[in-house]
C-alpha cells in the first residue's frame, strides 16, 4: 500500500498518534540540532514515518512546527502563568499580578529543558519556522497582558519593562544549561533560584511603589 493510501486509511486513533509522534520529533530535532536541521526528511526519519504524512496532516513543515508550538508541553500556558485561578489572580494588586506571572514564567521555562534548548537556538536563527514558534509565545503573552493590565499605571512604559524582565528570565534559564555559576550564583542550586525569584519580586514591587 502506498504512503498516501495508508494515510487515507488510517483510523482516527492511529492518525492522532502519528501526528503526536511528528510533533514530538520536531521538538527533539529542534532541541538537539537547531532550526537549520529541521527539514522534512530529518523530521520524518526522527518520527519513523513517511514524509508524505507531514504534508497530509500539517500542509508542510511550517504547519507542523506551528502545531508543535501550540503543544502545551512547549510553552507555559496562560493558566500556568496566572497560577490556575483567574479570579484569585485578578483580585491581586497590579504589582502582585506582575510578580506572580514573572515567577511562574521563570519556573515554567526552567521546568522545560527542551524549551530552553529551543530558546537558545532561537537567539541565533530567524526564519519561517521561528516565526511559527514566536506566534504562540505572542498569543500567550497578549492574553496574559490583558489580564495583568487592569489598573496598569498610567504613563508607564510597560513594554520596555516587560522586555527587560523577560530578557533576564530567558537569559538566566538558558545560560543555566551550560554554566554552573553566573554573577556568583550557583545556577544548579535551588537556593539561588529562590534568591532570583525574591529579587525579581523586590524589583517589581519597588518599580510600582509597593515594595
PDB file of C-alpha atoms in Angstrom:
ATOM      1  CA  UNK A   1       0.000   0.000   0.000  1.00  0.00           C
ATOM      2  CA  UNK A   2       1.371   3.462  -0.894  1.00  0.00           C
ATOM      3  CA  UNK A   3       2.032   6.003   1.845  1.00  0.00           C
ATOM      4  CA  UNK A   4      -0.825   8.161   0.506  1.00  0.00           C
ATOM      5  CA  UNK A   5      -3.341   5.313   0.653  1.00  0.00           C
ATOM      6  CA  UNK A   6      -2.034   4.242   4.037  1.00  0.00           C
ATOM      7  CA  UNK A   7      -2.530   7.756   5.392  1.00  0.00           C
ATOM      8  CA  UNK A   8      -6.045   7.929   3.983  1.00  0.00           C
ATOM      9  CA  UNK A   9      -7.000   4.601   5.507  1.00  0.00           C
ATOM     10  CA  UNK A  10      -5.551   5.206   8.978  1.00  0.00           C
ATOM     11  CA  UNK A  11      -8.039   5.035  11.779  1.00  0.00           C
ATOM     12  CA  UNK A  12      -8.529   8.311  13.689  1.00  0.00           C
ATOM     13  CA  UNK A  13      -6.712   6.948  16.746  1.00  0.00           C
ATOM     14  CA  UNK A  14      -3.678   5.923  14.692  1.00  0.00           C
ATOM     15  CA  UNK A  15      -3.762   9.214  12.809  1.00  0.00           C
ATOM     16  CA  UNK A  16      -3.664  11.216  16.035  1.00  0.00           C
ATOM     17  CA  UNK A  17      -0.849   9.032  17.368  1.00  0.00           C
ATOM     18  CA  UNK A  18       1.162   9.660  14.192  1.00  0.00           C
ATOM     19  CA  UNK A  19       0.574  13.410  14.404  1.00  0.00           C
ATOM     20  CA  UNK A  20       1.748  13.358  18.012  1.00  0.00           C
ATOM     21  CA  UNK A  21       4.898  11.458  17.023  1.00  0.00           C
ATOM     22  CA  UNK A  22       5.628  14.065  14.375  1.00  0.00           C
ATOM     23  CA  UNK A  23       5.134  16.966  16.790  1.00  0.00           C
ATOM     24  CA  UNK A  24       7.431  15.302  19.313  1.00  0.00           C
ATOM     25  CA  UNK A  25      10.010  14.597  16.594  1.00  0.00           C
ATOM     26  CA  UNK A  26      10.125  18.292  15.677  1.00  0.00           C
ATOM     27  CA  UNK A  27      10.831  19.188  19.284  1.00  0.00           C
ATOM     28  CA  UNK A  28      13.653  16.678  19.590  1.00  0.00           C
ATOM     29  CA  UNK A  29      15.339  17.824  16.380  1.00  0.00           C
ATOM     30  CA  UNK A  30      14.993  21.487  17.347  1.00  0.00           C
ATOM     31  CA  UNK A  31      16.440  20.919  20.793  1.00  0.00           C
ATOM     32  CA  UNK A  32      19.277  18.702  19.579  1.00  0.00           C
ATOM     33  CA  UNK A  33      20.367  20.401  16.363  1.00  0.00           C
ATOM     34  CA  UNK A  34      18.579  23.730  15.992  1.00  0.00           C
ATOM     35  CA  UNK A  35      16.394  25.228  13.297  1.00  0.00           C
ATOM     36  CA  UNK A  36      18.828  24.671  10.430  1.00  0.00           C
ATOM     37  CA  UNK A  37      18.485  20.892  10.907  1.00  0.00           C
ATOM     38  CA  UNK A  38      14.691  20.858  10.810  1.00  0.00           C
ATOM     39  CA  UNK A  39      13.768  19.503   7.390  1.00  0.00           C
ATOM     40  CA  UNK A  40      11.009  17.268   6.081  1.00  0.00           C
ATOM     41  CA  UNK A  41      13.271  14.237   5.711  1.00  0.00           C
ATOM     42  CA  UNK A  42      15.009  14.699   9.075  1.00  0.00           C
ATOM     43  CA  UNK A  43      11.758  15.020  10.997  1.00  0.00           C
ATOM     44  CA  UNK A  44      10.164  12.093   9.173  1.00  0.00           C
ATOM     45  CA  UNK A  45      13.138   9.871   9.998  1.00  0.00           C
ATOM     46  CA  UNK A  46      13.074  11.001  13.622  1.00  0.00           C
ATOM     47  CA  UNK A  47       9.387  10.106  13.864  1.00  0.00           C
ATOM     48  CA  UNK A  48       9.769   6.872  11.896  1.00  0.00           C
ATOM     49  CA  UNK A  49       7.070   7.754   9.351  1.00  0.00           C
ATOM     50  CA  UNK A  50       6.858   8.612   5.675  1.00  0.00           C
ATOM     51  CA  UNK A  51       7.422  12.297   4.940  1.00  0.00           C
ATOM     52  CA  UNK A  52       4.208  12.455   2.909  1.00  0.00           C
ATOM     53  CA  UNK A  53       2.301  12.390   6.193  1.00  0.00           C
ATOM     54  CA  UNK A  54       3.775  15.748   7.146  1.00  0.00           C
ATOM     55  CA  UNK A  55       2.146  17.291   4.086  1.00  0.00           C
ATOM     56  CA  UNK A  56      -1.087  15.360   4.529  1.00  0.00           C
ATOM     57  CA  UNK A  57      -1.590  16.176   8.194  1.00  0.00           C
ATOM     58  CA  UNK A  58       0.057  19.598   8.506  1.00  0.00           C
ATOM     59  CA  UNK A  59       0.341  21.009   4.988  1.00  0.00           C
ATOM     60  CA  UNK A  60       4.132  21.071   5.224  1.00  0.00           C
ATOM     61  CA  UNK A  61       6.919  21.773   7.669  1.00  0.00           C
ATOM     62  CA  UNK A  62       5.811  25.253   8.849  1.00  0.00           C
ATOM     63  CA  UNK A  63       2.395  23.832   9.682  1.00  0.00           C
ATOM     64  CA  UNK A  64       3.976  21.024  11.671  1.00  0.00           C
ATOM     65  CA  UNK A  65       6.188  23.450  13.604  1.00  0.00           C
ATOM     66  CA  UNK A  66       3.137  25.622  14.292  1.00  0.00           C
ATOM     67  CA  UNK A  67       1.296  22.563  15.627  1.00  0.00           C
ATOM     68  CA  UNK A  68       4.278  21.735  17.825  1.00  0.00           C
ATOM     69  CA  UNK A  69       4.397  25.293  19.135  1.00  0.00           C
ATOM     70  CA  UNK A  70       0.774  25.038  20.275  1.00  0.00           C
ATOM     71  CA  UNK A  71       1.516  21.859  22.196  1.00  0.00           C
ATOM     72  CA  UNK A  72       1.034  22.505  25.917  1.00  0.00           C
ATOM     73  CA  UNK A  73       4.416  20.933  26.658  1.00  0.00           C
ATOM     74  CA  UNK A  74       6.347  23.541  24.690  1.00  0.00           C
ATOM     75  CA  UNK A  75       5.377  26.813  26.333  1.00  0.00           C
ATOM     76  CA  UNK A  76       3.838  27.735  29.709  1.00  0.00           C
ATOM     77  CA  UNK A  77       0.085  28.067  29.319  1.00  0.00           C
ATOM     78  CA  UNK A  78      -1.900  31.089  30.427  1.00  0.00           C
ATOM     79  CA  UNK A  79      -3.397  29.014  33.235  1.00  0.00           C
ATOM     80  CA  UNK A  80       0.086  28.059  34.419  1.00  0.00           C
ATOM     81  CA  UNK A  81       1.299  31.656  34.331  1.00  0.00           C
ATOM     82  CA  UNK A  82      -1.565  33.030  36.419  1.00  0.00           C
ATOM     83  CA  UNK A  83      -1.426  30.213  38.946  1.00  0.00           C
ATOM     84  CA  UNK A  84      -4.503  28.266  37.893  1.00  0.00           C
ATOM     85  CA  UNK A  85      -7.160  30.566  39.371  1.00  0.00           C
ATOM     86  CA  UNK A  86      -8.132  33.528  37.209  1.00  0.00           C
ATOM     87  CA  UNK A  87     -10.404  35.044  39.845  1.00  0.00           C
ATOM     88  CA  UNK A  88      -7.721  34.949  42.520  1.00  0.00           C
ATOM     89  CA  UNK A  89      -5.170  36.346  40.055  1.00  0.00           C
ATOM     90  CA  UNK A  90      -7.397  39.283  39.089  1.00  0.00           C
ATOM     91  CA  UNK A  91      -8.047  40.051  42.741  1.00  0.00           C
ATOM     92  CA  UNK A  92      -4.333  40.734  43.329  1.00  0.00           C
ATOM     93  CA  UNK A  93      -2.927  44.294  43.230  1.00  0.00           C
ATOM     94  CA  UNK A  94      -1.221  45.177  39.958  1.00  0.00           C
ATOM     95  CA  UNK A  95       2.338  44.639  41.219  1.00  0.00           C
ATOM     96  CA  UNK A  96       1.441  41.249  42.674  1.00  0.00           C
ATOM     97  CA  UNK A  97      -0.054  40.136  39.368  1.00  0.00           C
ATOM     98  CA  UNK A  98       3.249  41.007  37.687  1.00  0.00           C
ATOM     99  CA  UNK A  99       5.204  39.231  40.444  1.00  0.00           C
ATOM    100  CA  UNK A 100       3.054  36.107  40.099  1.00  0.00           C
ATOM    101  CA  UNK A 101       3.252  35.995  36.302  1.00  0.00           C
ATOM    102  CA  UNK A 102       7.025  36.609  36.260  1.00  0.00           C
ATOM    103  CA  UNK A 103       7.700  33.962  38.903  1.00  0.00           C
ATOM    104  CA  UNK A 104       5.529  31.384  37.158  1.00  0.00           C
ATOM    105  CA  UNK A 105       7.093  32.190  33.795  1.00  0.00           C
ATOM    106  CA  UNK A 106      10.571  31.640  35.237  1.00  0.00           C
ATOM    107  CA  UNK A 107       9.517  28.344  36.788  1.00  0.00           C
ATOM    108  CA  UNK A 108       7.745  27.271  33.610  1.00  0.00           C
ATOM    109  CA  UNK A 109      10.822  27.824  31.454  1.00  0.00           C
ATOM    110  CA  UNK A 110      13.113  26.167  33.994  1.00  0.00           C
ATOM    111  CA  UNK A 111      10.853  23.105  34.071  1.00  0.00           C
ATOM    112  CA  UNK A 112      11.110  22.683  30.283  1.00  0.00           C
ATOM    113  CA  UNK A 113      14.651  21.648  29.269  1.00  0.00           C
ATOM    114  CA  UNK A 114      13.588  21.235  25.633  1.00  0.00           C
ATOM    115  CA  UNK A 115      12.193  24.774  25.588  1.00  0.00           C
ATOM    116  CA  UNK A 116      15.469  26.068  26.992  1.00  0.00           C
ATOM    117  CA  UNK A 117      17.347  24.386  24.150  1.00  0.00           C
ATOM    118  CA  UNK A 118      14.964  25.787  21.552  1.00  0.00           C
ATOM    119  CA  UNK A 119      15.214  29.291  23.014  1.00  0.00           C
ATOM    120  CA  UNK A 120      18.998  29.054  22.797  1.00  0.00           C
ATOM    121  CA  UNK A 121      18.773  28.227  19.094  1.00  0.00           C
ATOM    122  CA  UNK A 122      16.087  30.892  18.620  1.00  0.00           C
ATOM    123  CA  UNK A 123      18.581  33.558  19.680  1.00  0.00           C
ATOM    124  CA  UNK A 124      20.684  32.580  16.633  1.00  0.00           C
ATOM    125  CA  UNK A 125      18.053  31.880  13.969  1.00  0.00           C
ATOM    126  CA  UNK A 126      15.170  33.750  12.355  1.00  0.00           C
ATOM    127  CA  UNK A 127      13.082  32.155   9.628  1.00  0.00           C
ATOM    128  CA  UNK A 128       9.561  30.887   8.916  1.00  0.00           C
ATOM    129  CA  UNK A 129       9.977  28.136  11.499  1.00  0.00           C
ATOM    130  CA  UNK A 130      10.989  30.540  14.270  1.00  0.00           C
ATOM    131  CA  UNK A 131       8.013  32.693  13.278  1.00  0.00           C
ATOM    132  CA  UNK A 132       5.671  29.774  13.989  1.00  0.00           C
ATOM    133  CA  UNK A 133       7.122  29.407  17.479  1.00  0.00           C
ATOM    134  CA  UNK A 134       7.078  33.147  18.099  1.00  0.00           C
ATOM    135  CA  UNK A 135       3.386  33.226  17.234  1.00  0.00           C
ATOM    136  CA  UNK A 136       2.295  31.028  20.126  1.00  0.00           C
ATOM    137  CA  UNK A 137       4.558  32.929  22.511  1.00  0.00           C
ATOM    138  CA  UNK A 138       2.998  36.192  21.365  1.00  0.00           C
ATOM    139  CA  UNK A 139      -0.540  34.841  21.704  1.00  0.00           C
ATOM    140  CA  UNK A 140       0.040  33.688  25.272  1.00  0.00           C
ATOM    141  CA  UNK A 141       1.814  36.927  26.134  1.00  0.00           C
ATOM    142  CA  UNK A 142      -1.017  39.038  24.737  1.00  0.00           C
ATOM    143  CA  UNK A 143      -3.658  37.167  26.721  1.00  0.00           C
ATOM    144  CA  UNK A 144      -1.552  37.454  29.870  1.00  0.00           C
ATOM    145  CA  UNK A 145      -1.050  41.192  29.410  1.00  0.00           C
ATOM    146  CA  UNK A 146      -4.809  41.628  29.041  1.00  0.00           C
ATOM    147  CA  UNK A 147      -5.283  40.075  32.475  1.00  0.00           C
ATOM    148  CA  UNK A 148      -2.392  41.943  34.075  1.00  0.00           C
ATOM    149  CA  UNK A 149      -3.296  45.309  32.527  1.00  0.00           C
ATOM    150  CA  UNK A 150      -6.205  46.145  34.846  1.00  0.00           C
ATOM    151  CA  UNK A 151      -5.093  49.140  36.988  1.00  0.00           C
ATOM    152  CA  UNK A 152      -1.929  49.451  34.923  1.00  0.00           C
ATOM    153  CA  UNK A 153      -0.006  52.621  35.869  1.00  0.00           C
ATOM    154  CA  UNK A 154      -0.741  55.498  33.513  1.00  0.00           C
ATOM    155  CA  UNK A 155       2.225  56.738  31.510  1.00  0.00           C
ATOM    156  CA  UNK A 156       4.446  53.826  32.459  1.00  0.00           C
ATOM    157  CA  UNK A 157       6.427  52.126  29.669  1.00  0.00           C
ATOM    158  CA  UNK A 158       5.101  48.613  30.264  1.00  0.00           C
ATOM    159  CA  UNK A 159       6.520  47.218  27.015  1.00  0.00           C
ATOM    160  CA  UNK A 160      10.076  48.223  27.920  1.00  0.00           C
ATOM    161  CA  UNK A 161       9.662  46.904  31.465  1.00  0.00           C
ATOM    162  CA  UNK A 162       8.344  43.549  30.209  1.00  0.00           C
ATOM    163  CA  UNK A 163      11.225  43.341  27.732  1.00  0.00           C
ATOM    164  CA  UNK A 164      13.806  43.781  30.491  1.00  0.00           C
ATOM    165  CA  UNK A 165      12.190  41.272  32.868  1.00  0.00           C
ATOM    166  CA  UNK A 166      11.507  38.722  30.112  1.00  0.00           C
ATOM    167  CA  UNK A 167      15.029  39.009  28.711  1.00  0.00           C
ATOM    168  CA  UNK A 168      16.549  38.496  32.161  1.00  0.00           C
ATOM    169  CA  UNK A 169      14.477  35.378  32.783  1.00  0.00           C
ATOM    170  CA  UNK A 170      15.188  33.892  29.350  1.00  0.00           C
ATOM    171  CA  UNK A 171      18.889  34.596  29.612  1.00  0.00           C
ATOM    172  CA  UNK A 172      19.291  33.066  33.055  1.00  0.00           C
ATOM    173  CA  UNK A 173      17.207  29.998  32.226  1.00  0.00           C
ATOM    174  CA  UNK A 174      19.102  29.330  29.001  1.00  0.00           C
ATOM    175  CA  UNK A 175      22.503  30.131  30.492  1.00  0.00           C
ATOM    176  CA  UNK A 176      21.937  27.615  33.291  1.00  0.00           C
ATOM    177  CA  UNK A 177      22.037  24.846  30.670  1.00  0.00           C
ATOM    178  CA  UNK A 178      25.763  25.341  30.132  1.00  0.00           C
ATOM    179  CA  UNK A 179      27.129  27.203  33.138  1.00  0.00           C
ATOM    180  CA  UNK A 180      27.143  26.237  36.813  1.00  0.00           C
ATOM    181  CA  UNK A 181      27.604  29.794  38.067  1.00  0.00           C
ATOM    182  CA  UNK A 182      26.647  33.284  36.964  1.00  0.00           C
ATOM    183  CA  UNK A 183      27.412  36.526  38.827  1.00  0.00           C
ATOM    184  CA  UNK A 184      28.375  34.493  41.861  1.00  0.00           C
ATOM    185  CA  UNK A 185      25.184  32.434  41.903  1.00  0.00           C
ATOM    186  CA  UNK A 186      25.263  28.651  41.636  1.00  0.00           C
ATOM    187  CA  UNK A 187      22.713  28.032  38.888  1.00  0.00           C
ATOM    188  CA  UNK A 188      22.425  24.375  39.830  1.00  0.00           C
ATOM    189  CA  UNK A 189      21.263  25.212  43.369  1.00  0.00           C
ATOM    190  CA  UNK A 190      17.602  25.652  44.325  1.00  0.00           C
ATOM    191  CA  UNK A 191      18.580  28.342  46.820  1.00  0.00           C
ATOM    192  CA  UNK A 192      19.983  30.521  44.023  1.00  0.00           C
ATOM    193  CA  UNK A 193      16.728  30.397  42.091  1.00  0.00           C
ATOM    194  CA  UNK A 194      14.808  31.276  45.250  1.00  0.00           C
ATOM    195  CA  UNK A 195      17.053  34.322  45.580  1.00  0.00           C
ATOM    196  CA  UNK A 196      16.470  35.233  41.934  1.00  0.00           C
ATOM    197  CA  UNK A 197      12.698  34.946  42.381  1.00  0.00           C
ATOM    198  CA  UNK A 198      12.883  37.087  45.520  1.00  0.00           C
ATOM    199  CA  UNK A 199      14.912  39.753  43.725  1.00  0.00           C
ATOM    200  CA  UNK A 200      12.520  39.796  40.776  1.00  0.00           C
ATOM    201  CA  UNK A 201       9.642  40.349  43.186  1.00  0.00           C
ATOM    202  CA  UNK A 202      11.566  43.096  45.001  1.00  0.00           C
ATOM    203  CA  UNK A 203      12.351  44.918  41.767  1.00  0.00           C
ATOM    204  CA  UNK A 204       8.763  44.711  40.535  1.00  0.00           C
ATOM    205  CA  UNK A 205       7.295  45.948  43.814  1.00  0.00           C
ATOM    206  CA  UNK A 206       9.832  48.754  44.018  1.00  0.00           C
ATOM    207  CA  UNK A 207       9.098  49.883  40.458  1.00  0.00           C
ATOM    208  CA  UNK A 208       5.382  50.037  41.155  1.00  0.00           C
ATOM    209  CA  UNK A 209       5.724  51.611  44.583  1.00  0.00           C
ATOM    210  CA  UNK A 210       4.540  48.591  46.532  1.00  0.00           C
ATOM    211  CA  UNK A 211       7.843  47.396  47.945  1.00  0.00           C
TER     212      UNK A 211
END
